[in-house]
Each structure stands twice: as structure tokens, then as C-alpha cells.
Coordinates of C-alpha atoms in Angstrom, one line a residue:
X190 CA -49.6 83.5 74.0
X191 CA -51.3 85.4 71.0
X192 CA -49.1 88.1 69.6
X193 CA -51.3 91.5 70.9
X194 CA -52.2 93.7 67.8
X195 CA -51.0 97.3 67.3
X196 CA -53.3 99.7 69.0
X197 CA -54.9 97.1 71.1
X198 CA -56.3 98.2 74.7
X199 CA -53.7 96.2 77.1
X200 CA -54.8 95.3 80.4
X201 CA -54.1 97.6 83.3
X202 CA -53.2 95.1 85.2
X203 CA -50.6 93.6 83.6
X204 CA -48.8 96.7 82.8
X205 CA -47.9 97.4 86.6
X206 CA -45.6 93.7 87.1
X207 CA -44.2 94.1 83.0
X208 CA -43.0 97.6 84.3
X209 CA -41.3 96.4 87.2
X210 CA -39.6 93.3 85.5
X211 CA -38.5 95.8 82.4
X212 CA -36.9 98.3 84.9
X213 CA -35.2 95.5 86.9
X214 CA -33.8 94.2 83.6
X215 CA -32.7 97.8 82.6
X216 CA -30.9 98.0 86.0
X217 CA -28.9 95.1 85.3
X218 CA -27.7 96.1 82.5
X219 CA -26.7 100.1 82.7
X220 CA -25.7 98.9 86.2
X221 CA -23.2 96.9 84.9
X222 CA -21.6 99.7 83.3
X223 CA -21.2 101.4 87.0
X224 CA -20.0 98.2 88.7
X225 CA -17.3 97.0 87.2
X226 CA -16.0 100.9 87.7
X227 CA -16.0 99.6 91.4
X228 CA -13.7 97.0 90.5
X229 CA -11.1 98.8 88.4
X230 CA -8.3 98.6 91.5
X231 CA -8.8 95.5 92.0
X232 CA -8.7 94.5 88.0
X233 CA -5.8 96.7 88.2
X234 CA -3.7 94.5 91.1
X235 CA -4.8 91.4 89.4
X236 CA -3.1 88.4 87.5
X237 CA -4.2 89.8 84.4
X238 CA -1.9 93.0 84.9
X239 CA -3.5 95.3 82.8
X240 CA -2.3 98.4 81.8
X241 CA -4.1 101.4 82.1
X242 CA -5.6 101.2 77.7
X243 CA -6.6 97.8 79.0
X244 CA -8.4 98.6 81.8
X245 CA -10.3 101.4 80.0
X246 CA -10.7 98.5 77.1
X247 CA -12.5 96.4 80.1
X248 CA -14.9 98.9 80.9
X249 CA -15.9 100.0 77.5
X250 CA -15.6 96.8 75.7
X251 CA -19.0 96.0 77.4
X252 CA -20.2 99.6 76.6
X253 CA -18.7 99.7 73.0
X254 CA -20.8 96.9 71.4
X255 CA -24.2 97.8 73.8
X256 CA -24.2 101.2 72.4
X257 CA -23.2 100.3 68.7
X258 CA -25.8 97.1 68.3
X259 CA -28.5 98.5 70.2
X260 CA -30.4 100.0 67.4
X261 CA -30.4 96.9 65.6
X262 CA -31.2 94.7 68.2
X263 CA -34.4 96.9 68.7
X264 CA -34.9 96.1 65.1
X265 CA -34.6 92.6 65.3
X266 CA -36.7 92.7 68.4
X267 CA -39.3 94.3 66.3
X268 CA -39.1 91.8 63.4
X269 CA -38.3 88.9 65.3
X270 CA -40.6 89.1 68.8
X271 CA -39.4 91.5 71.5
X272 CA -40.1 88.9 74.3
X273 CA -38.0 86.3 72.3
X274 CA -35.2 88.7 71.7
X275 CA -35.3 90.0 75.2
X276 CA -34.9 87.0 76.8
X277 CA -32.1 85.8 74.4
X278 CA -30.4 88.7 75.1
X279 CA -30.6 87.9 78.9
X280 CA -29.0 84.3 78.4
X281 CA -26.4 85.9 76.4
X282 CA -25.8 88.6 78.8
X283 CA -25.0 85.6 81.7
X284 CA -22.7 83.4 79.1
X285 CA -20.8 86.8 78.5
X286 CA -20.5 87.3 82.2
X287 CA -19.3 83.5 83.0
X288 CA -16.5 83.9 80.4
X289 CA -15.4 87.0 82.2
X290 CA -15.6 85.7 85.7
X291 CA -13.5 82.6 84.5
X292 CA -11.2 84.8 81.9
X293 CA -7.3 84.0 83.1
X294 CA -6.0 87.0 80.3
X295 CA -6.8 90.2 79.5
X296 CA -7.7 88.7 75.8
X297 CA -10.5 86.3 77.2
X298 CA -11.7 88.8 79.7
X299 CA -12.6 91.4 76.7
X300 CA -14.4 88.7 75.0
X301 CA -16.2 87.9 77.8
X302 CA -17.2 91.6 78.1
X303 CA -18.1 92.1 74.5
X304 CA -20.7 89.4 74.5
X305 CA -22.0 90.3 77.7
X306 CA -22.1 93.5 75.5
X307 CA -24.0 91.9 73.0
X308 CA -26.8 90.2 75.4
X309 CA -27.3 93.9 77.0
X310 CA -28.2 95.4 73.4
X311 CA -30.7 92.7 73.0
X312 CA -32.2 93.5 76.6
X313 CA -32.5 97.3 77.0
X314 CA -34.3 98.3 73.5
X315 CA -36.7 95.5 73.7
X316 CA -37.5 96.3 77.1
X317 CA -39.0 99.9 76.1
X318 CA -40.8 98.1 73.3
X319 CA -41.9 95.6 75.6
X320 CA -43.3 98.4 77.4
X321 CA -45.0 100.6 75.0
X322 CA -46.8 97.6 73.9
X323 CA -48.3 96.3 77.7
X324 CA -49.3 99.9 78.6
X325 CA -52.3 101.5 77.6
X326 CA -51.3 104.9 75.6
X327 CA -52.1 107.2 78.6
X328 CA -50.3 105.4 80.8
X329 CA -47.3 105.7 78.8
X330 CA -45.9 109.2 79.9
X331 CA -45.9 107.5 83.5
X332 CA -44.1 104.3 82.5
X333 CA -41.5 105.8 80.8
X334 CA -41.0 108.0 83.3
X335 CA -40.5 105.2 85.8
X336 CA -38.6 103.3 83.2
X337 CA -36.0 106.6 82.8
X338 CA -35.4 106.6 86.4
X339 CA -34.3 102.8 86.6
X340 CA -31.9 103.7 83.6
X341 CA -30.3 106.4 86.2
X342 CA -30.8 104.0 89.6
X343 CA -29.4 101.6 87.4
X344 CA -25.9 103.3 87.8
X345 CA -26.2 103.8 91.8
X346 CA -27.3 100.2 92.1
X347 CA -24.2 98.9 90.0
X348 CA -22.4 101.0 92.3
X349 CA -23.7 99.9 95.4
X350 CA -24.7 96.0 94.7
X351 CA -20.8 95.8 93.1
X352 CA -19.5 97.3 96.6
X353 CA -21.1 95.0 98.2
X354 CA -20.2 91.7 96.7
X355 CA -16.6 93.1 95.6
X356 CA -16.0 93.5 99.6
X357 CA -16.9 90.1 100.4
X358 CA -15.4 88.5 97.1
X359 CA -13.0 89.2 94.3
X360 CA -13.8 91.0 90.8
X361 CA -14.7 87.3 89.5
X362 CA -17.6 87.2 92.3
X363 CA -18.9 90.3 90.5
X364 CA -19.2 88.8 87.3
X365 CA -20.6 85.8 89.2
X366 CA -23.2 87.5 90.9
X367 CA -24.7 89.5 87.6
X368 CA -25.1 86.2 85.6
X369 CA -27.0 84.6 88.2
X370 CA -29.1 87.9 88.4
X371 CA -29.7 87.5 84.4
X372 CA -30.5 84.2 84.7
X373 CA -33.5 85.1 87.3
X374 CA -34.7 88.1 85.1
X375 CA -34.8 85.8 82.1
X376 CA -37.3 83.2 83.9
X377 CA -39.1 86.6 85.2
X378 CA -39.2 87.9 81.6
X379 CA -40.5 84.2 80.2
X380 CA -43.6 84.4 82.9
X381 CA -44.4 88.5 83.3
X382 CA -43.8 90.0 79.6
X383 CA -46.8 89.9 76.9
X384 CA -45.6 88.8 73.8
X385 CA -46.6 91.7 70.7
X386 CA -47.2 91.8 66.5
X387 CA -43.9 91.7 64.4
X388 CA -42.9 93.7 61.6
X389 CA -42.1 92.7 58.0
X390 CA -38.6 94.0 57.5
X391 CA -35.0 93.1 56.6
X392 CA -31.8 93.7 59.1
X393 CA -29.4 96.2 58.1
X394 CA -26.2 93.8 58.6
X395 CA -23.8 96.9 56.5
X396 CA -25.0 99.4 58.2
X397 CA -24.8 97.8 61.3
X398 CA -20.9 96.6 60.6
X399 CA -20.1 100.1 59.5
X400 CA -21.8 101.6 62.6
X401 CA -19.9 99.2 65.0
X402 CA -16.9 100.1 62.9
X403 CA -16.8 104.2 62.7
X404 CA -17.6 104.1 66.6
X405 CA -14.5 101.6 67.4
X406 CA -12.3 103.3 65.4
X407 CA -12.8 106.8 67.5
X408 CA -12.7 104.9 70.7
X409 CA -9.2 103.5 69.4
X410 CA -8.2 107.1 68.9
X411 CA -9.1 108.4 72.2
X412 CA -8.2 105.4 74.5
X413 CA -4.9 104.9 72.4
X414 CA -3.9 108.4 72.2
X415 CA -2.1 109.3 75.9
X416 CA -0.2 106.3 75.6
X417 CA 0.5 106.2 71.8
X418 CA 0.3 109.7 71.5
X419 CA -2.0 112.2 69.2
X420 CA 0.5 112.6 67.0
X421 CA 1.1 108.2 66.6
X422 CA 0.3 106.4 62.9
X423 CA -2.2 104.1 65.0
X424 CA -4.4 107.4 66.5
X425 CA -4.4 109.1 63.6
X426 CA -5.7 106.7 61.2
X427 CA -7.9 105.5 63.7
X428 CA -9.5 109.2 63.7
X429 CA -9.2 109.4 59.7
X430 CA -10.9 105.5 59.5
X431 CA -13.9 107.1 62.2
X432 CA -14.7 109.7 59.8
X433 CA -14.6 107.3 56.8
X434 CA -16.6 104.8 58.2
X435 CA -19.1 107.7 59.6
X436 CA -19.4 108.8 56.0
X437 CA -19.5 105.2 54.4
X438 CA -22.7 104.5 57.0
X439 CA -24.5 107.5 56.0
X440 CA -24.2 106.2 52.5
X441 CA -25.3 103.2 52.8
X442 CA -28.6 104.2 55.4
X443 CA -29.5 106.0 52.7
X444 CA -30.4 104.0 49.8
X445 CA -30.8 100.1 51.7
X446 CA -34.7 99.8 52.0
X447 CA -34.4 99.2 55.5
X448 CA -31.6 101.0 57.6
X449 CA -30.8 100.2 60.7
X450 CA -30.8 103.9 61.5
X451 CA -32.0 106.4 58.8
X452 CA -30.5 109.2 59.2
X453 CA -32.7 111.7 57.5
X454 CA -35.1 111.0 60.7
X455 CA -32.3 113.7 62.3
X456 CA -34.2 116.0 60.3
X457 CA -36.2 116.2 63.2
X458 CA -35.0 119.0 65.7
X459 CA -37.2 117.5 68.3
X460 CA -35.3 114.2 67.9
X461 CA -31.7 114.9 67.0
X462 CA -31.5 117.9 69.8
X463 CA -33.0 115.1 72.2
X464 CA -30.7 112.3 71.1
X465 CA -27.6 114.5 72.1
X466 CA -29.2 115.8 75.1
X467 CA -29.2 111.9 75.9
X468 CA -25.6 111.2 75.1
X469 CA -24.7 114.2 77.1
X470 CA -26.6 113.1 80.3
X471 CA -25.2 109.8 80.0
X472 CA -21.5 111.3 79.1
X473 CA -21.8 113.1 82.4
X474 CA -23.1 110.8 84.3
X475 CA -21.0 107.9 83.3
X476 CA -17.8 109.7 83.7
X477 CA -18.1 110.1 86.6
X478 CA -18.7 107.0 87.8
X479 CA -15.6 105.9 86.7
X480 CA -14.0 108.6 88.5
X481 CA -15.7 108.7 91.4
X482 CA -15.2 104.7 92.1
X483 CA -11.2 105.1 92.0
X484 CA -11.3 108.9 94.1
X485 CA -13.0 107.4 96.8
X486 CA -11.2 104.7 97.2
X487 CA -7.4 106.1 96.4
X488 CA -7.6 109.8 97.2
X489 CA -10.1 109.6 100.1
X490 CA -9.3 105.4 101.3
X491 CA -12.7 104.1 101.5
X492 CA -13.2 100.7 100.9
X493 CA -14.7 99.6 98.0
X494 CA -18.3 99.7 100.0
X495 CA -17.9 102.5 101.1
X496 CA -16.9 103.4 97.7
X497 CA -20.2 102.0 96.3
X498 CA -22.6 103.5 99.4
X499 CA -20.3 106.7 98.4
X500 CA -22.8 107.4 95.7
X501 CA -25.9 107.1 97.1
X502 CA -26.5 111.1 97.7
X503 CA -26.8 111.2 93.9
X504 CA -29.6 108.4 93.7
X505 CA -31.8 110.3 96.2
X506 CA -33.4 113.2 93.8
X507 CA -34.2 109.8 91.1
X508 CA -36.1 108.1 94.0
X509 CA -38.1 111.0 95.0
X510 CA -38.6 113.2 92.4
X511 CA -38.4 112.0 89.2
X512 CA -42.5 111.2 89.8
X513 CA -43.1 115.0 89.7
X514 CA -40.6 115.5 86.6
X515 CA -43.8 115.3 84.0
X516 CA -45.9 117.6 85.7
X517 CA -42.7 120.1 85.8
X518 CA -42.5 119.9 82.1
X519 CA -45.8 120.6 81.5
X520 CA -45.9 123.7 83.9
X521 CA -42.6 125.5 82.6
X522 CA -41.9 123.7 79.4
X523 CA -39.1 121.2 77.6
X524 CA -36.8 124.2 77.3
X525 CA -36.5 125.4 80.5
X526 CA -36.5 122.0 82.3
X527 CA -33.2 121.3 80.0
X528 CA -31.9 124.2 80.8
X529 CA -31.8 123.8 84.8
X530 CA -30.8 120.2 84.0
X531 CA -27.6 120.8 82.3
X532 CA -27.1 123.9 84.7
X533 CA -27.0 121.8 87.9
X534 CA -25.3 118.7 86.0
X535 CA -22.5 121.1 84.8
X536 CA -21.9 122.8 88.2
X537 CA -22.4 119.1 90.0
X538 CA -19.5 117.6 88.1
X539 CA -17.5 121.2 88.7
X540 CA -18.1 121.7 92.4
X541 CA -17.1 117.8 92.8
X542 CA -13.7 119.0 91.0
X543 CA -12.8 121.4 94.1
X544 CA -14.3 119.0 96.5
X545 CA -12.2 116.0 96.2
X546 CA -10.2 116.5 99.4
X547 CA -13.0 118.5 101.2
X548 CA -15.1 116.7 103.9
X549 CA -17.3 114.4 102.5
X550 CA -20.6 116.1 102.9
X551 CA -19.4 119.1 100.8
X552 CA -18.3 115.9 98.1
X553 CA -22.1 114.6 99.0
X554 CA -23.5 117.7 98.1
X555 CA -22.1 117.5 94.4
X556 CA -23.5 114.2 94.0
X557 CA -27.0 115.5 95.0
X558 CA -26.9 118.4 92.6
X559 CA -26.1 116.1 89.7
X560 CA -28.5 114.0 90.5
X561 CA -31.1 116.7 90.5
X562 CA -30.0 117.0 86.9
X563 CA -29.9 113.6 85.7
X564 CA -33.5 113.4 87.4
X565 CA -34.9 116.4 85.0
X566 CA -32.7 115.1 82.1
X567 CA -33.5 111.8 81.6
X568 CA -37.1 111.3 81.8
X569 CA -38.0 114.4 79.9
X570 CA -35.4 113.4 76.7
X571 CA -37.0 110.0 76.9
X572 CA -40.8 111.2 76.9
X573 CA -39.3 113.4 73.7
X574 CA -37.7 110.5 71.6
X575 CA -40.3 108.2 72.2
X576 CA -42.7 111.3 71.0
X577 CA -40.7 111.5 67.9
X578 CA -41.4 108.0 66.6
X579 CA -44.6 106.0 66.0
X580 CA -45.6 103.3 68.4
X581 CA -44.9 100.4 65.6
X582 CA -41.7 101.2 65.7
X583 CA -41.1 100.6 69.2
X584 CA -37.7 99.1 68.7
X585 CA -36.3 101.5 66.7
X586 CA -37.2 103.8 69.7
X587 CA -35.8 101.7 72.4
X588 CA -32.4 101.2 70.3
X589 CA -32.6 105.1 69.8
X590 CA -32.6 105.7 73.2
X591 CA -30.6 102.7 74.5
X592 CA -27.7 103.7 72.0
X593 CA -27.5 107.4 72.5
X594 CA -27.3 106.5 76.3
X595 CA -24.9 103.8 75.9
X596 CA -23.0 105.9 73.7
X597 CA -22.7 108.7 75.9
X598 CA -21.7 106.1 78.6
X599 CA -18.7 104.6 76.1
X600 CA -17.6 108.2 75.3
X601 CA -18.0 109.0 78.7
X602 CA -15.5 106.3 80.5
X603 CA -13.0 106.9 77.2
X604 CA -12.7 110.4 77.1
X605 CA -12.8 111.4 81.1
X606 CA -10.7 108.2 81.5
X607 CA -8.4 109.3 78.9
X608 CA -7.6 112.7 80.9
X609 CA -7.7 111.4 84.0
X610 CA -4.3 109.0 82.6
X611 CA -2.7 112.3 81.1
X612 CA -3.2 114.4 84.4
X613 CA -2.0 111.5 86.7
X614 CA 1.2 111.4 85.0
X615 CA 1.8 114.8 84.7
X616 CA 1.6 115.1 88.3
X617 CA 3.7 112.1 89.6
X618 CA 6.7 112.6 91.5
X619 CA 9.8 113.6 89.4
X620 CA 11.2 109.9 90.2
X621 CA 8.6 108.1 88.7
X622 CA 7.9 111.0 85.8
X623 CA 11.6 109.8 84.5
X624 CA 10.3 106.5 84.4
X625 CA 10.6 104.4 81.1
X626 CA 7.9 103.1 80.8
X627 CA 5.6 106.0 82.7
X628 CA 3.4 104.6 84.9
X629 CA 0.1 105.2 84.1
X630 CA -1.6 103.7 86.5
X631 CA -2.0 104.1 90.8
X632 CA -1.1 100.2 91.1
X633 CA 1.8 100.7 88.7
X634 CA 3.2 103.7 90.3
X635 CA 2.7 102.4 93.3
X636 CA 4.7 99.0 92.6
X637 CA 8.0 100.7 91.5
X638 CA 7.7 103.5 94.2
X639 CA 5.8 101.8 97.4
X640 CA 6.9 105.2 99.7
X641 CA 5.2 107.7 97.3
X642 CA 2.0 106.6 98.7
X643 CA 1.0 109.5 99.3
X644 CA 2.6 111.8 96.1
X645 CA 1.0 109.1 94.2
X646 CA -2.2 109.5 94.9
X647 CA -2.2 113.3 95.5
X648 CA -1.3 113.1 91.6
X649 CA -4.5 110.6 90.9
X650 CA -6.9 113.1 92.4
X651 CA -5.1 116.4 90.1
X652 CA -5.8 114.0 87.4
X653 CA -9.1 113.3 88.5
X654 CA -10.4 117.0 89.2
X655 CA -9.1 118.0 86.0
X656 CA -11.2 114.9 84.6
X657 CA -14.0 116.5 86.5
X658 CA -13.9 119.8 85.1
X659 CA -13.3 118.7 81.6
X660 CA -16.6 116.9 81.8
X661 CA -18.3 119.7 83.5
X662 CA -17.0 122.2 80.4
X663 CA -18.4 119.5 78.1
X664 CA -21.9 119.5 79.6
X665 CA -22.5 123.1 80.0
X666 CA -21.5 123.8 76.4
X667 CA -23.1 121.1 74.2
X668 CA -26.3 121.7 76.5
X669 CA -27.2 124.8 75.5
X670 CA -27.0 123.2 71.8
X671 CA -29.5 120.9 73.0
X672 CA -31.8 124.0 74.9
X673 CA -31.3 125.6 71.8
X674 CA -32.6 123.3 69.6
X675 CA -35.4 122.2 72.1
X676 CA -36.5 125.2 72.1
X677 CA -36.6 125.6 67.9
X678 CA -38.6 122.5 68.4
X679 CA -41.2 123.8 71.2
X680 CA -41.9 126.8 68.5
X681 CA -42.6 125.3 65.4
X682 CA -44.2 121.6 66.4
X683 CA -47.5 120.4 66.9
X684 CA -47.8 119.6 70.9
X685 CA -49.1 117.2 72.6
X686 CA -50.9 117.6 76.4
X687 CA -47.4 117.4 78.5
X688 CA -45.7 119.6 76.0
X689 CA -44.3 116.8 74.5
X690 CA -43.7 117.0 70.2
X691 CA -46.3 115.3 68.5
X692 CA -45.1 112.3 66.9
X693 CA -46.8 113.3 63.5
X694 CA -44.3 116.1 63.1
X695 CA -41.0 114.0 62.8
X696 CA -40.1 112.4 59.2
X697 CA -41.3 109.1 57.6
X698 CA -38.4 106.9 57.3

């Protein structure tokens, strides 16, 4: 098939079956991220006897490389072929998966998860460009619209696909299942998705190795630091080496010809306030998925299905109303659709905190609100990003997005997982709190004191509310830095019909 030129008219009706296969993909893949969540007790119980840094490691292992080669994979994709990219990111996302499902260590299992890793950064940017390039530009608004909303179903399916083949198999089904899924969305991909033109450009291999770098090295700090503790050699350098790196990358974007990332296109209010307004929806979100699969199953004793269906109350207001999110905009503006979408995220994730041991329609009703605020969130900071760049660089844009979602995700899992740990073992009972080694985990606790059941877990949910409102704190603060500065951007950019910046305004990179 011909490459299709830049600016070309595409066919309308091919862009209806590329947008389905693209949000399927994208499913998989942020999906993922939710499922294995699911599986966390049963990781925990396992042969592999994590501890509790370990099991955090398993979750955001996969989430770690996503969100840190994401932006260059959309750069590859955009030099190399999307489709071709795509698709080898799909067969690399299924290897990853069969090296997890057969991993008989924790050592094998995190390479496993770190390729699967990589094929998911090759997938979701590519996707978007994939996108961009089979719809016609005023169909665009509408497809990304749909395409946001599979990035936040994505998370409820994970959740309730993973319940479902987790109660019927073990946490090596799971992994099972998804790479026989990516093996039927790469044949989809191969027959659906148009292929488009290339661009000339080299791949930023330093930047991208001090990106990966810088972002490892914080995780390190924040995973490591409860067990280590904040004050430990290991934390603090891993802090000190963050910032270095951080600083090192900047450096370097700046003067190679062809960053992976420039960062003077930050200059941009429009686009930086945006790309934190994305990592803070997907902080949010992503938090709490990984508490929300271990509450329901420990503090309230569902089943891991029950745990997965648990969630569904938040996918409702994606399914219904995310259609009627770009008319919204464009009746009361970016800033004001950001602001109720923090507002109802933020009190979500805090009403959820005092509903833990409530009845669980009072715990459903917390899972709608936030989902009302990922539905206003997502779809509007995605129209805005993908306003901010031209459509040649289509790439750049998906890996933008994908990595400032992913990010948010990784930072997510590590820092609500992180204080979830601490206020679990500050509540145990005083006979396991004297404990050398402290348990840090329900399984381990649970193993040296089988009649604490019930202190036990009465200590997970303290840790988890606290979690909770942590997360809530963290949402409603850095959200009115992103109102603020969407709203510095509403005043002094050109517009677009929608409301939407005009791409023209951000800087050339």
C-alpha cells in the first residue's frame, strides 16, 4: 500500500474500522496497567514471594519503560512507518507477556514486564498517529474524542477482563490471555490501518537513555524509600541522580538536531499546562486502581470479579458522555471544563477515602463522580495537545500524550502505593508492629499472624484511605496550576472553532 501524503483527503470510510482497531489496541495496553492491579494478592501469595518493593516493581516495571520510551517510539514511528512500528510493538507486547506468564522468579518476571513495556510504547503513540493520518481534519476533534475515552475504558476493561480470567485461572492465565489478544490486534492492525509518509529525521538514543534514566532514578527513590527509609544512602542518591539526569537531558535536547523531546516546546502554556493536566488525570486515576483492586478484595472480601465488576460505576459517565464533552467545551470553555474536572476527581478520590467500610453504593457513588472527571479531563487535554503540534508530527504528539499519561500512571501506582505500605504498617497490631522484619504486606502479615485477620486488614484499609486522600490533596492542588495556566492560554492564543489553541501559536522545535 502507497504511503498517503501529508494533507491528503482520506476516505471516510476507512477512518470508521482504523478508529475502532486503534482504540482496541489502546485498551490493551492502558488496560494492562489496571489488570495486573487485579492480580496483586495473588502475585503476592505466589511462588515468587515478593515483597511489597517487588510487587510495586511488577506493576510499574511495565509502566516505567511505556511512559519513558513513548516519545521516542512515536518518533521512530514517524521516521520509520507508524503501521510498521505499531505492529512491532504488538508482537513485542505478546513476547513480553509469554515471558511473564512463564517467569518462575521475581528477576524474570520484571523482564518480562519491561518488554511488554517496551511493545506498549511502540503501540499507543503510533496509534494516535495512525489516526490523525486516516481521518479527514474535521473529523478529528470526534476521533480523538473517541480515542481519549478508550484510553479511560481501557482501565475498567483491564479491570474487569483481568477479574474475569483471574477467577477462572491463576495470574499466569492473565498474562496468557493478553498476548493472545496482541497477537489478534496485530493481524487486525496488518489488514485495517493505512500506511502514511515518513519523516527524514535521526533518533535521539542520549536523550532517550537519560530520559529513561532521570525517571527510574525517582521511581527508585519513592518505591525504595518506606522500606529503605528517606533518610537511606540508596533513596537519597537516587533523588540527587533524578535531578542530575533531569538536568543532563535538558542539556542535551537542547543542542542534538533532533530531540526526542525539545523542551523549549514547554514554552507553550497551552501545551505544558495540558501535559500536567494529563499526568494528573492519569496520577488519579491510576492510583486508584491499584487501591481499589486490593480494598475490595481485603477490606470489603469480594472476589477478584467482583473486584473487577467493582469498578464498573466509574466507566459509566466514559460510555455515555464523553460524546457530548466537545460540545461542552465549546459552550463554557477549556477553563471551566478543567476546573469541574479536577473538582469532582478530587472529591471522588476523597469521598471514596471515608467510604471504604460504607455500603457499597455510597463506595459506587465515588467511582461515578470520578469518572465524571476523568470523562471531562481526558478528551478535552487530548484535543489541546494534539492542537499544540502540527499534524506531521503526529508521533511526537501520540508519544506526548502516551508519556504524560503513562507517566502519571507510573507516579501514580509508586507514590499512592508507597503510602498505602507506610500507613499499613503503622496500623498493624502491636504484635506484628514489633516484628523484625515489618511486614509490609496483607499476605505477609497475615502468614506470621493467621488470627489477626481481621486487625490486619482493618490496618490495610487506614493505609488505604490515607492513600486515598493523599491522592485527592494531590489532584485538587496541581489542578488549579493546570486551570490556571489554561486559562493564561484561552486569553492570549489564537482559537480555533471548539475553543481549542491553534496549533500556529505553539513554538517551532
Amino acid at each position: 500500500m502507497a504511503p498517503i501524503p501529508e494533507g491528503a483527503p482520506r476516505p471516510a470510510r476507512r477512518s470508521g474500522p482504523v478508529l475502532a482497531c486503534v482504540s482496541v489496541c489502546t485498551a490493551l495496553v492502558v488496560g494492562f496497567v489496571a489488570a495486573i492491579n487485579l492480580a496483586v494478592p495473588q502475585l503476592a501469595a505466589s511462588s515468587l514471594k515478593p515483597t511489597s518493593s517487588n510487587l510495586l516493581w511488577i506493576v510499574d516495571a511495565y509502566v516505567v519503560i511505556f511512559a519513558c520510551l513513548v516519545i521516542p517510539a512515536g518518533a521512530a514511528g514517524d521516521k520509520l512507518g507508524r503501521k510498521g512500528v505499531l505492529m512491532a510493538g504488538l508482537g513485542v507486547f505478546a513476547f513480553g507477556a509469554v515471558v511473564s506468564a512463564m517467569a518462575p522468579n521475581v528477576a524474570i518476571m520484571l523482564i518480562g514486564r519491561a518488554i511488554t513495556g517496551l511493545g506498549a510504547a511502540c503501540v499507543l503513540p503510533n496509534c494516535v498517529g495512525v489516526l490523525l493520518h486516516a481521518t479527514a481534519p474535521e473529523r478529528r476533534p470526534h476521533a480523538l474524542a473517541v480515542w481519549a475515552a478508550a484510553t479511560g475504558i481501557g482501565g475498567v476493561v483491564g479491570n474487569v477482563g483481568g477479574g474475569a480470567v483471574l477467577s477462572t485461572g491463576s495470574w499466569r492465565t492473565l498474562f496468557e490471555a493478553v498476548a493472545l489478544i496482541a497477537a489478534c490486534c496485530l493481524a487486525w492492525v496488518a489488514r485495517s490501518a493505512p500506511r502514511s509518509a515518513r519523516l527524514e529525521r535521526t533518533l535521539d538514543l542520549p536523550g532517550t537513555l537519560l530520559f529513561v534514566a532521570a525517571f527510574v532514578a525517582l521511581l527508585i527513590g519513592i518505591i525504595e524509600g518506606p522500606e529503605l527509609g528517606w533518610d537511606s544512602t540508596v533513596v537519597l542518591i537516587a533523588f540527587a541522580c533524578s535531578v542530575l539526569l533531569s538536568l543532563c537531558w535538558v542539556r542535551v535536547e537542547l543542542r542534538v538536531p533532533h530531540p526526542m523531546l525539545d523542551p523549549r516546546l514547554f514554552r507553550s502554556v497551552a501545551l505544558s499546562s495540558a501535559s500536567l493536566g494529563m499526568t494528573l488525570t492519569f496520577f488519579g486515576s491510576f492510583g486508584l486502581f491499584y487501591v481499589n483492586a486490593s480494598l475490595l478484595q481485603y477490606g470489603r472480601g469480594f472476589s477478584v470479579l467482583q473486584a473487577g465488576l467493582g469498578v464498573i460505576p466509574l466507566t459509566v459517565p466514559l460510555l455515555v458522555g464523553t460524546r457530548y464533552v466537545p460540545g461542552l467545551i465549546r459552550r463554557i470553555g477549556i477553563p471551566a471544563t478543567l476546573s469541574a474536572a479536577f473538582a469532582l476527581t478530587g472529591a471522588g478520590l476523597l469521598g471514596l477515602s471515608y467510604a471504604s467500610t460504607m455500603a457499597y453504593p455510597v463506595y459506587a457513588a465515588g467511582l461515578f463522580v470520578i469518572g465524571l472527571g476523568i470523562m471531562l479531563a481526558a478528551p478535552c487535554l487530548t484535543a489541546q495537545i494534539a492542537s499544540a503540534l502540527p499534524v506531521e508530527r503526529a508521533g511526537i504528539t501520540g508519544g506526548l500524550q502516551s508519556a504524560t499519561r503513562e507517566l502519571g500512571s507510573a507516579l501514580g501506582v509508586a507514590v499512592v502505593g508507597t503510602i498505602l505500605t507506610a500507613g499499613f504498617t503503622r496500623h498493624l497490631p502491636a504484635d506484628l508492629s514489633r516484628h523484625a522484619p515489618l511486614p509490609r504486606t496483607v499476605q505477609e502479615a497475615l502468614t506470621l499472624a493467621p488470627a489477626d485477620h481481621t486487625a490486619v486488614t482493618e490496618a490495610f484499609t487506614h493505609g488505604a484511605n490515607t492513600a486515598l486522600r493523599a491522592a485527592a490533596l494531590v489532584v485538587l492542588l496541581a489542578g488549579t496550576l493546570v486551570v490556571a495556566g489554561a486559562r493564561r492560554a484561552h486569553r492570549t492564543a489564537p482559537q480555533q472553532p471548539g475553543g481549542l489553541t491553534s496549533p500556529d501559536s505553539a513554538p517551532a522545535s
